[in-house]
Structure formats: C-alpha cells, structure tokens
Amino acid sequence: MKLPNITILDEKDKRLRQVSKEVSFPLSQADKNMIEDMLLYLKMSQIDEEREKYDLRAGMGLSAVQLGILKRIFVIVDEYEKGQFKNYIVINPKIKSVSEELIYVGEGEGCLSINREIEGIVPRHARMNVEAYDVNGNPFSIRVREDISIAFQHEIDHLNGKLFTDYIDSKEPFKNAEMMREI
C-alpha cells in the first residue's frame, strides 16, 4: 500500500475550531478522492506493519476539517476482526436521538490532531441514531453503539469546531466517572 499524501492539522490550527459547512451533491472528484485517501490512511494506521513502516499513529476516524477542508464529511475505519475492516462514510450527519446511558473510553480518547497524552474522561452516549448521506447523496439512517458511537460523536464534534479535550474538567479530569460505564 502507498500512503496517501494527506496532512493532518495540529490542535493549534484555528481551522479546527470552525464549524464545517454542509456538502451539496453530487460530490466533486476532489471530495471523493479525499474520502478514499482518508479511508486508506486510517486502514494503514491500524495495520502494524504499515503503521511502523510510515511511523503513523493509529486512528479510527478522520474528519475533512482535520485536513483543513471545512466540509461536513467524516470517515471511520473499524477493524472489527484482525485484518477485517468496516468503513463508515458519513456526510452531513444529523443526530436524531441518543441514549441516556453515558460511557467513556477507559484508556482515554485520542485524536490524530492532538499529539500529546491527555488524561481524563469524555462523557459520551452509549448509543445514538444518526441520519446522513453516502458518497452518492443517498440518505441513510444508522444506529451506532459503544466504540462506534464514541467515534461518531468525536467526529461530529470536529464538524462543529470542538475537540474532545473541551469536555475534560482540567481541575477534576475523572469527574463523575462513577456515573458512567467504562469501555
């Protein structure tokens, strides 16, 4: 595999704090290429040999804004079994409902735009229903749960100019942990 030529913005870049714009269809070829590059990058970052070869940090999700493109597009690559990947391409997402149950990532959330260790809890909904569009402009609804729900919320936050660090209480990074379920 050949590593796609993409540059991921660092958290200091002010574009990450901007709200991304709705996308109109049909997608441009540039947008389709960007989506393919994002999917390939994430897949390669999850394959040990490729990650070591190109010195990548493992990532599960990536938003267009992280590449400096302010469009409401994100992708998630989930390695659900060793060497088996499921791709999610999500355009113009709208959250329709969320569970009351809150969860958090035990070892802490990470982000390809944040190149440092961050300690603390990011409360996320255990389940959610989202409506969005695929690359061809077809609407779809999806119910996501657990780690995929967390990834969707993380990427939707990017589209709204938020980073996961915004949710961590700097004085009490593990605040209210007992009220949530660790995954």
Tab-separated table of N, CA, C and O in Angstrom, residues 3-54:
chain	number	residue	atom	x	y	z
A	3	LEU	N	1.076	5.146	1.051
A	3	LEU	CA	0.490	6.103	1.982
A	3	LEU	C	-0.069	7.312	1.223
A	3	LEU	O	0.636	7.920	0.422
A	4	PRO	N	-1.337	7.668	1.466
A	4	PRO	CA	-1.899	8.857	0.803
A	4	PRO	C	-1.191	10.125	1.262
A	4	PRO	O	-0.715	10.202	2.391
A	5	ASN	N	-1.131	11.092	0.390
A	5	ASN	CA	-0.470	12.355	0.683
A	5	ASN	C	-1.459	13.304	1.363
A	5	ASN	O	-2.061	14.155	0.722
A	6	ILE	N	-1.648	13.097	2.671
A	6	ILE	CA	-2.523	13.991	3.421
A	6	ILE	C	-1.775	14.528	4.634
A	6	ILE	O	-0.894	13.867	5.170
A	7	THR	N	-2.135	15.729	5.029
A	7	THR	CA	-1.538	16.355	6.205
A	7	THR	C	-2.652	16.635	7.202
A	7	THR	O	-3.630	17.314	6.871
A	8	ILE	N	-2.484	16.101	8.394
A	8	ILE	CA	-3.484	16.276	9.448
A	8	ILE	C	-3.114	17.490	10.285
A	8	ILE	O	-1.978	17.611	10.753
A	9	LEU	N	-4.071	18.391	10.446
A	9	LEU	CA	-3.825	19.619	11.211
A	9	LEU	C	-3.575	19.307	12.681
A	9	LEU	O	-4.156	18.389	13.241
A	10	ASP	N	-2.724	20.116	13.289
A	10	ASP	CA	-2.439	20.023	14.715
A	10	ASP	C	-3.478	20.847	15.470
A	10	ASP	O	-4.034	21.819	14.936
A	11	GLU	N	-3.707	20.483	16.730
A	11	GLU	CA	-4.716	21.151	17.556
A	11	GLU	C	-4.552	22.668	17.632
A	11	GLU	O	-5.515	23.380	17.912
A	12	LYS	N	-3.364	23.177	17.395
A	12	LYS	CA	-3.136	24.632	17.459
A	12	LYS	C	-3.728	25.366	16.253
A	12	LYS	O	-3.897	26.582	16.279
A	13	ASP	N	-4.038	24.625	15.181
A	13	ASP	CA	-4.565	25.234	13.961
A	13	ASP	C	-6.001	25.715	14.200
A	13	ASP	O	-6.874	24.936	14.577
A	14	LYS	N	-6.240	27.010	13.973
A	14	LYS	CA	-7.538	27.617	14.261
A	14	LYS	C	-8.672	27.059	13.401
A	14	LYS	O	-9.849	27.170	13.761
A	15	ARG	N	-8.347	26.459	12.262
A	15	ARG	CA	-9.410	25.897	11.407
A	15	ARG	C	-10.172	24.782	12.127
A	15	ARG	O	-11.346	24.557	11.850
A	16	LEU	N	-9.503	24.091	13.068
A	16	LEU	CA	-10.178	23.016	13.804
A	16	LEU	C	-11.295	23.543	14.696
A	16	LEU	O	-12.141	22.777	15.153
A	17	ARG	N	-11.316	24.836	14.936
A	17	ARG	CA	-12.334	25.452	15.796
A	17	ARG	C	-13.487	26.058	14.993
A	17	ARG	O	-14.394	26.670	15.554
A	18	GLN	N	-13.438	25.896	13.686
A	18	GLN	CA	-14.501	26.438	12.847
A	18	GLN	C	-15.565	25.375	12.594
A	18	GLN	O	-15.280	24.174	12.612
A	19	VAL	N	-16.787	25.825	12.352
A	19	VAL	CA	-17.894	24.918	12.046
A	19	VAL	C	-17.860	24.611	10.553
A	19	VAL	O	-17.791	25.520	9.722
A	20	SER	N	-17.889	23.326	10.227
A	20	SER	CA	-17.839	22.894	8.831
A	20	SER	C	-19.186	23.138	8.147
A	20	SER	O	-20.235	23.146	8.791
A	21	LYS	N	-19.132	23.308	6.827
A	21	LYS	CA	-20.318	23.624	6.026
A	21	LYS	C	-20.942	22.350	5.450
A	21	LYS	O	-20.250	21.386	5.140
A	22	GLU	N	-22.268	22.405	5.274
A	22	GLU	CA	-22.997	21.310	4.632
A	22	GLU	C	-22.425	21.090	3.232
A	22	GLU	O	-21.972	22.033	2.581
A	23	VAL	N	-22.491	19.853	2.784
A	23	VAL	CA	-21.974	19.477	1.472
A	23	VAL	C	-23.149	19.339	0.511
A	23	VAL	O	-24.211	18.847	0.895
A	24	SER	N	-22.975	19.790	-0.739
A	24	SER	CA	-24.025	19.573	-1.741
A	24	SER	C	-23.587	18.452	-2.680
A	24	SER	O	-22.404	18.166	-2.815
A	25	PHE	N	-24.561	17.839	-3.298
A	25	PHE	CA	-24.307	16.703	-4.191
A	25	PHE	C	-24.627	17.095	-5.620
A	25	PHE	O	-25.443	17.973	-5.844
A	26	PRO	N	-23.974	16.463	-6.619
A	26	PRO	CA	-23.003	15.379	-6.462
A	26	PRO	C	-21.668	15.890	-5.915
A	26	PRO	O	-21.318	17.052	-6.097
A	27	LEU	N	-20.951	14.990	-5.229
A	27	LEU	CA	-19.631	15.339	-4.705
A	27	LEU	C	-18.668	15.576	-5.857
A	27	LEU	O	-18.764	14.924	-6.901
A	28	SER	N	-17.725	16.459	-5.627
A	28	SER	CA	-16.675	16.678	-6.628
A	28	SER	C	-15.733	15.477	-6.601
A	28	SER	O	-15.672	14.732	-5.628
A	29	GLN	N	-14.982	15.311	-7.668
A	29	GLN	CA	-13.991	14.234	-7.706
A	29	GLN	C	-12.947	14.451	-6.607
A	29	GLN	O	-12.476	13.499	-6.002
A	30	ALA	N	-12.627	15.711	-6.326
A	30	ALA	CA	-11.654	16.013	-5.267
A	30	ALA	C	-12.165	15.519	-3.914
A	30	ALA	O	-11.394	14.958	-3.128
A	31	ASP	N	-13.463	15.716	-3.640
A	31	ASP	CA	-14.037	15.234	-2.379
A	31	ASP	C	-14.015	13.706	-2.317
A	31	ASP	O	-13.702	13.127	-1.286
A	32	LYS	N	-14.364	13.054	-3.433
A	32	LYS	CA	-14.335	11.585	-3.468
A	32	LYS	C	-12.917	11.066	-3.243
A	32	LYS	O	-12.718	10.103	-2.504
A	33	ASN	N	-11.937	11.719	-3.856
A	33	ASN	CA	-10.531	11.319	-3.672
A	33	ASN	C	-10.098	11.517	-2.224
A	33	ASN	O	-9.395	10.680	-1.658
A	34	MET	N	-10.514	12.642	-1.642
A	34	MET	CA	-10.174	12.915	-0.243
A	34	MET	C	-10.732	11.813	0.660
A	34	MET	O	-10.034	11.317	1.547
A	35	ILE	N	-11.977	11.411	0.435
A	35	ILE	CA	-12.605	10.364	1.238
A	35	ILE	C	-11.820	9.062	1.105
A	35	ILE	O	-11.525	8.399	2.102
A	36	GLU	N	-11.450	8.690	-0.110
A	36	GLU	CA	-10.666	7.463	-0.326
A	36	GLU	C	-9.316	7.544	0.382
A	36	GLU	O	-8.862	6.567	0.985
A	37	ASP	N	-8.664	8.704	0.303
A	37	ASP	CA	-7.372	8.895	0.977
A	37	ASP	C	-7.513	8.771	2.496
A	37	ASP	O	-6.673	8.173	3.163
A	38	MET	N	-8.584	9.361	3.040
A	38	MET	CA	-8.815	9.295	4.482
A	38	MET	C	-9.031	7.842	4.920
A	38	MET	O	-8.470	7.409	5.928
A	39	LEU	N	-9.839	7.096	4.165
A	39	LEU	CA	-10.100	5.688	4.496
A	39	LEU	C	-8.815	4.873	4.455
A	39	LEU	O	-8.542	4.079	5.369
A	40	LEU	N	-8.016	5.073	3.412
A	40	LEU	CA	-6.772	4.318	3.274
A	40	LEU	C	-5.794	4.662	4.395
A	40	LEU	O	-5.164	3.779	4.978
A	41	TYR	N	-5.683	5.946	4.710
A	41	TYR	CA	-4.780	6.380	5.779
A	41	TYR	C	-5.150	5.694	7.094
A	41	TYR	O	-4.291	5.157	7.795
A	42	LEU	N	-6.448	5.704	7.436
A	42	LEU	CA	-6.889	5.102	8.693
A	42	LEU	C	-6.648	3.596	8.700
A	42	LEU	O	-6.194	3.039	9.704
A	43	LYS	N	-6.927	2.944	7.577
A	43	LYS	CA	-6.698	1.499	7.498
A	43	LYS	C	-5.215	1.193	7.703
A	43	LYS	O	-4.852	0.328	8.499
A	44	MET	N	-4.365	1.923	7.010
A	44	MET	CA	-2.922	1.700	7.135
A	44	MET	C	-2.443	1.969	8.564
A	44	MET	O	-1.557	1.280	9.058
A	45	SER	N	-3.058	2.945	9.225
A	45	SER	CA	-2.635	3.277	10.590
A	45	SER	C	-2.992	2.172	11.584
A	45	SER	O	-2.448	2.119	12.676
A	46	GLN	N	-3.899	1.278	11.192
A	46	GLN	CA	-4.327	0.192	12.070
A	46	GLN	C	-3.627	-1.138	11.754
A	46	GLN	O	-3.809	-2.115	12.474
A	47	ILE	N	-2.859	-1.175	10.675
A	47	ILE	CA	-2.108	-2.380	10.309
A	47	ILE	C	-0.685	-2.213	10.830
A	47	ILE	O	0.022	-1.288	10.422
A	48	ASP	N	-0.268	-3.093	11.735
A	48	ASP	CA	1.024	-2.946	12.422
A	48	ASP	C	2.185	-2.649	11.485
A	48	ASP	O	2.941	-1.700	11.701
A	49	GLU	N	2.332	-3.453	10.429
A	49	GLU	CA	3.487	-3.282	9.520
A	49	GLU	C	3.466	-1.917	8.842
A	49	GLU	O	4.496	-1.262	8.707
A	50	GLU	N	2.286	-1.487	8.403
A	50	GLU	CA	2.167	-0.189	7.714
A	50	GLU	C	2.393	0.959	8.699
A	50	GLU	O	3.048	1.946	8.378
A	51	ARG	N	1.836	0.815	9.893
A	51	ARG	CA	1.983	1.863	10.909
A	51	ARG	C	3.460	2.062	11.238
A	51	ARG	O	3.947	3.190	11.327
A	52	GLU	N	4.196	0.958	11.392
A	52	GLU	CA	5.629	1.060	11.696
A	52	GLU	C	6.419	1.575	10.502
A	52	GLU	O	7.283	2.434	10.652
A	53	LYS	N	6.094	1.073	9.330
A	53	LYS	CA	6.814	1.478	8.111
A	53	LYS	C	6.740	2.993	7.881
A	53	LYS	O	7.720	3.631	7.514
A	54	TYR	N	5.543	3.574	8.103
A	54	TYR	CA	5.341	5.005	7.833
A	54	TYR	C	5.308	5.854	9.108
A	54	TYR	O	5.012	7.046	9.040
